Amino acid sequence: MIIAELHILDWYDDILTSLVSLENDTYIFNCIQKNFVSGEKIYYCIKIDENSCKQIRSIIKKGNFTDKDWNIMSQTFEKNNKNNHVFLSKTKSLAVGSEIVLNKANSSDIIQIKFPSDISVLYTGIGYQ
Protein backbone atom coordinates (compact mmCIF):
# COMPACT_ATOMS: atom_id res chain seq x y z
CA MET A 1 0.00 0.00 0.00
CA ILE A 2 1.18 3.52 -0.77
CA ILE A 3 0.92 6.36 1.74
CA ALA A 4 -1.38 8.92 0.12
CA GLU A 5 -1.60 11.33 3.05
CA LEU A 6 0.31 11.74 6.31
CA HIS A 7 -0.43 14.04 9.27
CA ILE A 8 1.89 13.95 12.26
CA LEU A 9 -0.10 14.12 15.49
CA ASP A 10 2.82 13.82 17.87
CA TRP A 11 6.57 13.61 17.37
CA TYR A 12 9.37 13.35 19.87
CA ASP A 13 12.86 11.96 19.37
CA ASP A 14 11.91 10.33 16.04
CA ILE A 15 8.92 8.53 17.60
CA LEU A 16 5.75 9.35 15.66
CA THR A 17 2.02 9.18 16.10
CA SER A 18 0.35 9.93 12.77
CA LEU A 19 -2.87 9.92 10.83
CA VAL A 20 -2.09 7.98 7.65
CA SER A 21 -4.24 7.48 4.56
CA LEU A 22 -3.45 4.37 2.52
CA GLU A 23 -5.47 4.04 -0.66
CA ASN A 24 -9.13 4.05 0.57
CA ASP A 25 -8.56 3.63 4.32
CA THR A 26 -7.26 5.83 7.13
CA TYR A 27 -5.24 4.65 10.12
CA ILE A 28 -3.71 6.00 13.29
CA PHE A 29 -0.08 4.86 13.30
CA ASN A 30 1.65 4.83 16.68
CA CYS A 31 5.30 3.86 17.01
CA ILE A 32 5.56 1.17 19.67
CA GLN A 33 9.10 -0.05 19.19
CA LYS A 34 12.31 1.31 17.69
CA ASN A 35 15.58 -0.42 16.94
CA PHE A 36 18.00 2.37 17.77
CA VAL A 37 20.81 0.63 15.84
CA SER A 38 19.04 0.03 12.49
CA GLY A 39 16.45 2.80 12.82
CA GLU A 40 13.65 0.37 12.02
CA LYS A 41 10.35 1.02 13.81
CA ILE A 42 7.26 -1.03 14.47
CA TYR A 43 3.99 0.86 14.19
CA TYR A 44 0.75 -0.20 15.82
CA CYS A 45 -1.86 0.73 13.22
CA ILE A 46 -5.58 1.17 13.88
CA LYS A 47 -8.00 1.43 10.97
CA ILE A 48 -10.56 4.12 11.77
CA ASP A 49 -14.01 4.78 10.37
CA GLU A 50 -14.87 7.77 8.16
CA ASN A 51 -16.61 9.77 10.92
CA SER A 52 -13.63 9.37 13.24
CA CYS A 53 -11.33 10.39 10.40
CA LYS A 54 -13.32 13.60 9.82
CA GLN A 55 -13.26 14.38 13.53
CA ILE A 56 -9.49 13.94 13.80
CA ARG A 57 -8.90 15.94 10.62
CA SER A 58 -10.87 18.84 12.13
CA ILE A 59 -8.63 18.64 15.23
CA ILE A 60 -5.52 18.66 13.01
CA LYS A 61 -6.71 21.83 11.25
CA LYS A 62 -6.81 23.66 14.60
CA GLY A 63 -3.10 23.18 15.17
CA ASN A 64 -2.30 23.06 18.88
CA PHE A 65 -4.07 20.18 20.58
CA THR A 66 -5.87 20.60 23.89
CA ASP A 67 -6.40 17.89 26.49
CA LYS A 68 -9.92 17.52 25.10
CA ASP A 69 -8.50 16.92 21.60
CA TRP A 70 -6.13 14.25 22.91
CA ASN A 71 -9.04 12.63 24.76
CA ILE A 72 -11.06 12.51 21.53
CA MET A 73 -8.13 10.88 19.72
CA SER A 74 -7.67 8.39 22.57
CA GLN A 75 -11.39 7.52 22.50
CA THR A 76 -11.27 7.08 18.72
CA PHE A 77 -8.25 4.83 19.06
CA GLU A 78 -9.90 2.82 21.83
CA LYS A 79 -13.20 2.48 19.92
CA ASN A 80 -11.41 1.08 16.86
CA ASN A 81 -8.80 -0.97 18.75
CA LYS A 82 -10.42 -4.28 17.82
CA ASN A 83 -9.00 -7.44 16.33
CA ASN A 84 -10.17 -6.77 12.77
CA HIS A 85 -8.87 -3.16 12.82
CA VAL A 86 -5.36 -3.72 14.25
CA PHE A 87 -2.27 -4.06 12.08
CA LEU A 88 1.48 -3.90 12.62
CA SER A 89 3.94 -2.35 10.20
CA LYS A 90 7.73 -2.36 10.24
CA THR A 91 9.53 0.48 8.44
CA LYS A 92 12.41 2.93 8.81
CA SER A 93 10.33 5.97 7.90
CA LEU A 94 6.88 7.23 7.00
CA ALA A 95 6.52 9.55 3.99
CA VAL A 96 3.88 10.34 1.40
CA GLY A 97 4.48 8.08 -1.59
CA SER A 98 6.25 5.38 0.46
CA GLU A 99 5.09 1.80 0.32
CA ILE A 100 3.90 0.32 3.60
CA VAL A 101 3.10 -3.30 4.38
CA LEU A 102 0.39 -3.90 6.97
CA ASN A 103 0.37 -7.22 8.77
CA LYS A 104 -2.75 -8.35 10.60
CA ALA A 105 -2.16 -8.36 14.34
CA ASN A 106 -3.13 -11.32 16.49
CA SER A 107 -5.69 -10.75 19.21
CA SER A 108 -2.88 -11.30 21.76
CA ASP A 109 -1.02 -8.31 20.22
CA ILE A 110 -3.75 -5.80 21.00
CA ILE A 111 -2.57 -3.19 23.50
CA GLN A 112 -4.10 -0.10 25.03
CA ILE A 113 -2.54 3.25 24.19
CA LYS A 114 -3.50 6.68 25.48
CA PHE A 115 -2.52 9.86 23.66
CA PRO A 116 -0.22 11.64 23.77
CA SER A 117 1.92 8.53 24.24
CA ASP A 118 4.63 8.40 26.86
CA ILE A 119 7.65 7.38 24.81
CA SER A 120 9.90 6.92 27.84
CA VAL A 121 8.80 3.28 27.72
CA LEU A 122 8.36 1.87 24.24
CA TYR A 123 6.10 -1.17 24.29
CA THR A 124 7.75 -4.55 23.94
CA GLY A 125 6.51 -8.09 23.62
CA ILE A 126 4.60 -7.51 20.38
CA GLY A 127 4.63 -10.72 18.35
CA TYR A 128 5.94 -9.15 15.15
CA GLN A 129 9.49 -9.69 13.96
mmCIF file of C-alpha atoms in Angstrom:
data_model
loop_
_atom_site.group_PDB
_atom_site.id
_atom_site.type_symbol
_atom_site.label_atom_id
_atom_site.label_comp_id
_atom_site.label_asym_id
_atom_site.label_seq_id
_atom_site.Cartn_x
_atom_site.Cartn_y
_atom_site.Cartn_z
ATOM 1 C CA MET A 1 0.000 0.000 0.000
ATOM 2 C CA ILE A 2 1.177 3.515 -0.769
ATOM 3 C CA ILE A 3 0.918 6.365 1.745
ATOM 4 C CA ALA A 4 -1.383 8.923 0.124
ATOM 5 C CA GLU A 5 -1.596 11.327 3.052
ATOM 6 C CA LEU A 6 0.312 11.744 6.310
ATOM 7 C CA HIS A 7 -0.428 14.037 9.266
ATOM 8 C CA ILE A 8 1.893 13.954 12.263
ATOM 9 C CA LEU A 9 -0.104 14.118 15.486
ATOM 10 C CA ASP A 10 2.825 13.817 17.871
ATOM 11 C CA TRP A 11 6.573 13.605 17.367
ATOM 12 C CA TYR A 12 9.373 13.350 19.866
ATOM 13 C CA ASP A 13 12.864 11.958 19.373
ATOM 14 C CA ASP A 14 11.912 10.328 16.036
ATOM 15 C CA ILE A 15 8.917 8.530 17.602
ATOM 16 C CA LEU A 16 5.749 9.345 15.659
ATOM 17 C CA THR A 17 2.016 9.182 16.102
ATOM 18 C CA SER A 18 0.354 9.927 12.771
ATOM 19 C CA LEU A 19 -2.872 9.918 10.835
ATOM 20 C CA VAL A 20 -2.091 7.979 7.650
ATOM 21 C CA SER A 21 -4.237 7.482 4.558
ATOM 22 C CA LEU A 22 -3.447 4.370 2.523
ATOM 23 C CA GLU A 23 -5.474 4.041 -0.661
ATOM 24 C CA ASN A 24 -9.126 4.051 0.567
ATOM 25 C CA ASP A 25 -8.565 3.635 4.319
ATOM 26 C CA THR A 26 -7.264 5.826 7.133
ATOM 27 C CA TYR A 27 -5.245 4.649 10.117
ATOM 28 C CA ILE A 28 -3.711 5.997 13.286
ATOM 29 C CA PHE A 29 -0.078 4.859 13.304
ATOM 30 C CA ASN A 30 1.646 4.826 16.679
ATOM 31 C CA CYS A 31 5.303 3.861 17.007
ATOM 32 C CA ILE A 32 5.558 1.173 19.666
ATOM 33 C CA GLN A 33 9.103 -0.048 19.188
ATOM 34 C CA LYS A 34 12.313 1.306 17.686
ATOM 35 C CA ASN A 35 15.578 -0.417 16.938
ATOM 36 C CA PHE A 36 17.996 2.374 17.774
ATOM 37 C CA VAL A 37 20.805 0.630 15.839
ATOM 38 C CA SER A 38 19.043 0.026 12.489
ATOM 39 C CA GLY A 39 16.452 2.803 12.819
ATOM 40 C CA GLU A 40 13.647 0.375 12.018
ATOM 41 C CA LYS A 41 10.354 1.024 13.814
ATOM 42 C CA ILE A 42 7.257 -1.026 14.472
ATOM 43 C CA TYR A 43 3.994 0.857 14.193
ATOM 44 C CA TYR A 44 0.747 -0.198 15.823
ATOM 45 C CA CYS A 45 -1.860 0.730 13.218
ATOM 46 C CA ILE A 46 -5.584 1.172 13.882
ATOM 47 C CA LYS A 47 -7.997 1.425 10.969
ATOM 48 C CA ILE A 48 -10.559 4.119 11.767
ATOM 49 C CA ASP A 49 -14.008 4.779 10.368
ATOM 50 C CA GLU A 50 -14.874 7.768 8.161
ATOM 51 C CA ASN A 51 -16.614 9.773 10.923
ATOM 52 C CA SER A 52 -13.625 9.366 13.235
ATOM 53 C CA CYS A 53 -11.333 10.392 10.402
ATOM 54 C CA LYS A 54 -13.319 13.599 9.818
ATOM 55 C CA GLN A 55 -13.259 14.381 13.534
ATOM 56 C CA ILE A 56 -9.493 13.935 13.798
ATOM 57 C CA ARG A 57 -8.901 15.941 10.617
ATOM 58 C CA SER A 58 -10.865 18.836 12.130
ATOM 59 C CA ILE A 59 -8.630 18.640 15.226
ATOM 60 C CA ILE A 60 -5.523 18.661 13.012
ATOM 61 C CA LYS A 61 -6.712 21.828 11.247
ATOM 62 C CA LYS A 62 -6.811 23.660 14.598
ATOM 63 C CA GLY A 63 -3.100 23.181 15.170
ATOM 64 C CA ASN A 64 -2.298 23.063 18.879
ATOM 65 C CA PHE A 65 -4.068 20.179 20.576
ATOM 66 C CA THR A 66 -5.867 20.600 23.886
ATOM 67 C CA ASP A 67 -6.399 17.893 26.495
ATOM 68 C CA LYS A 68 -9.925 17.522 25.099
ATOM 69 C CA ASP A 69 -8.501 16.923 21.600
ATOM 70 C CA TRP A 70 -6.128 14.253 22.911
ATOM 71 C CA ASN A 71 -9.044 12.627 24.763
ATOM 72 C CA ILE A 72 -11.064 12.514 21.529
ATOM 73 C CA MET A 73 -8.132 10.880 19.720
ATOM 74 C CA SER A 74 -7.670 8.388 22.571
ATOM 75 C CA GLN A 75 -11.387 7.524 22.500
ATOM 76 C CA THR A 76 -11.268 7.080 18.719
ATOM 77 C CA PHE A 77 -8.248 4.834 19.060
ATOM 78 C CA GLU A 78 -9.900 2.816 21.832
ATOM 79 C CA LYS A 79 -13.197 2.478 19.921
ATOM 80 C CA ASN A 80 -11.408 1.079 16.859
ATOM 81 C CA ASN A 81 -8.799 -0.965 18.748
ATOM 82 C CA LYS A 82 -10.425 -4.282 17.825
ATOM 83 C CA ASN A 83 -9.000 -7.439 16.333
ATOM 84 C CA ASN A 84 -10.173 -6.771 12.768
ATOM 85 C CA HIS A 85 -8.867 -3.161 12.823
ATOM 86 C CA VAL A 86 -5.358 -3.721 14.249
ATOM 87 C CA PHE A 87 -2.267 -4.064 12.083
ATOM 88 C CA LEU A 88 1.477 -3.898 12.615
ATOM 89 C CA SER A 89 3.937 -2.346 10.202
ATOM 90 C CA LYS A 90 7.730 -2.355 10.239
ATOM 91 C CA THR A 91 9.525 0.482 8.444
ATOM 92 C CA LYS A 92 12.408 2.926 8.807
ATOM 93 C CA SER A 93 10.332 5.975 7.904
ATOM 94 C CA LEU A 94 6.884 7.234 6.995
ATOM 95 C CA ALA A 95 6.523 9.546 3.994
ATOM 96 C CA VAL A 96 3.876 10.336 1.399
ATOM 97 C CA GLY A 97 4.478 8.076 -1.593
ATOM 98 C CA SER A 98 6.250 5.383 0.455
ATOM 99 C CA GLU A 99 5.086 1.799 0.318
ATOM 100 C CA ILE A 100 3.899 0.318 3.602
ATOM 101 C CA VAL A 101 3.097 -3.301 4.377
ATOM 102 C CA LEU A 102 0.388 -3.899 6.966
ATOM 103 C CA ASN A 103 0.365 -7.221 8.767
ATOM 104 C CA LYS A 104 -2.751 -8.347 10.599
ATOM 105 C CA ALA A 105 -2.160 -8.360 14.344
ATOM 106 C CA ASN A 106 -3.126 -11.315 16.489
ATOM 107 C CA SER A 107 -5.688 -10.753 19.209
ATOM 108 C CA SER A 108 -2.884 -11.297 21.758
ATOM 109 C CA ASP A 109 -1.015 -8.315 20.216
ATOM 110 C CA ILE A 110 -3.749 -5.801 21.001
ATOM 111 C CA ILE A 111 -2.566 -3.187 23.495
ATOM 112 C CA GLN A 112 -4.098 -0.097 25.033
ATOM 113 C CA ILE A 113 -2.536 3.246 24.186
ATOM 114 C CA LYS A 114 -3.497 6.682 25.485
ATOM 115 C CA PHE A 115 -2.518 9.860 23.656
ATOM 116 C CA PRO A 116 -0.220 11.643 23.768
ATOM 117 C CA SER A 117 1.917 8.533 24.235
ATOM 118 C CA ASP A 118 4.629 8.395 26.856
ATOM 119 C CA ILE A 119 7.653 7.383 24.808
ATOM 120 C CA SER A 120 9.896 6.921 27.842
ATOM 121 C CA VAL A 121 8.801 3.283 27.724
ATOM 122 C CA LEU A 122 8.357 1.867 24.240
ATOM 123 C CA TYR A 123 6.099 -1.173 24.293
ATOM 124 C CA THR A 124 7.753 -4.549 23.939
ATOM 125 C CA GLY A 125 6.505 -8.088 23.622
ATOM 126 C CA ILE A 126 4.596 -7.508 20.383
ATOM 127 C CA GLY A 127 4.626 -10.722 18.348
ATOM 128 C CA TYR A 128 5.945 -9.151 15.149
ATOM 129 C CA GLN A 129 9.489 -9.687 13.963
#
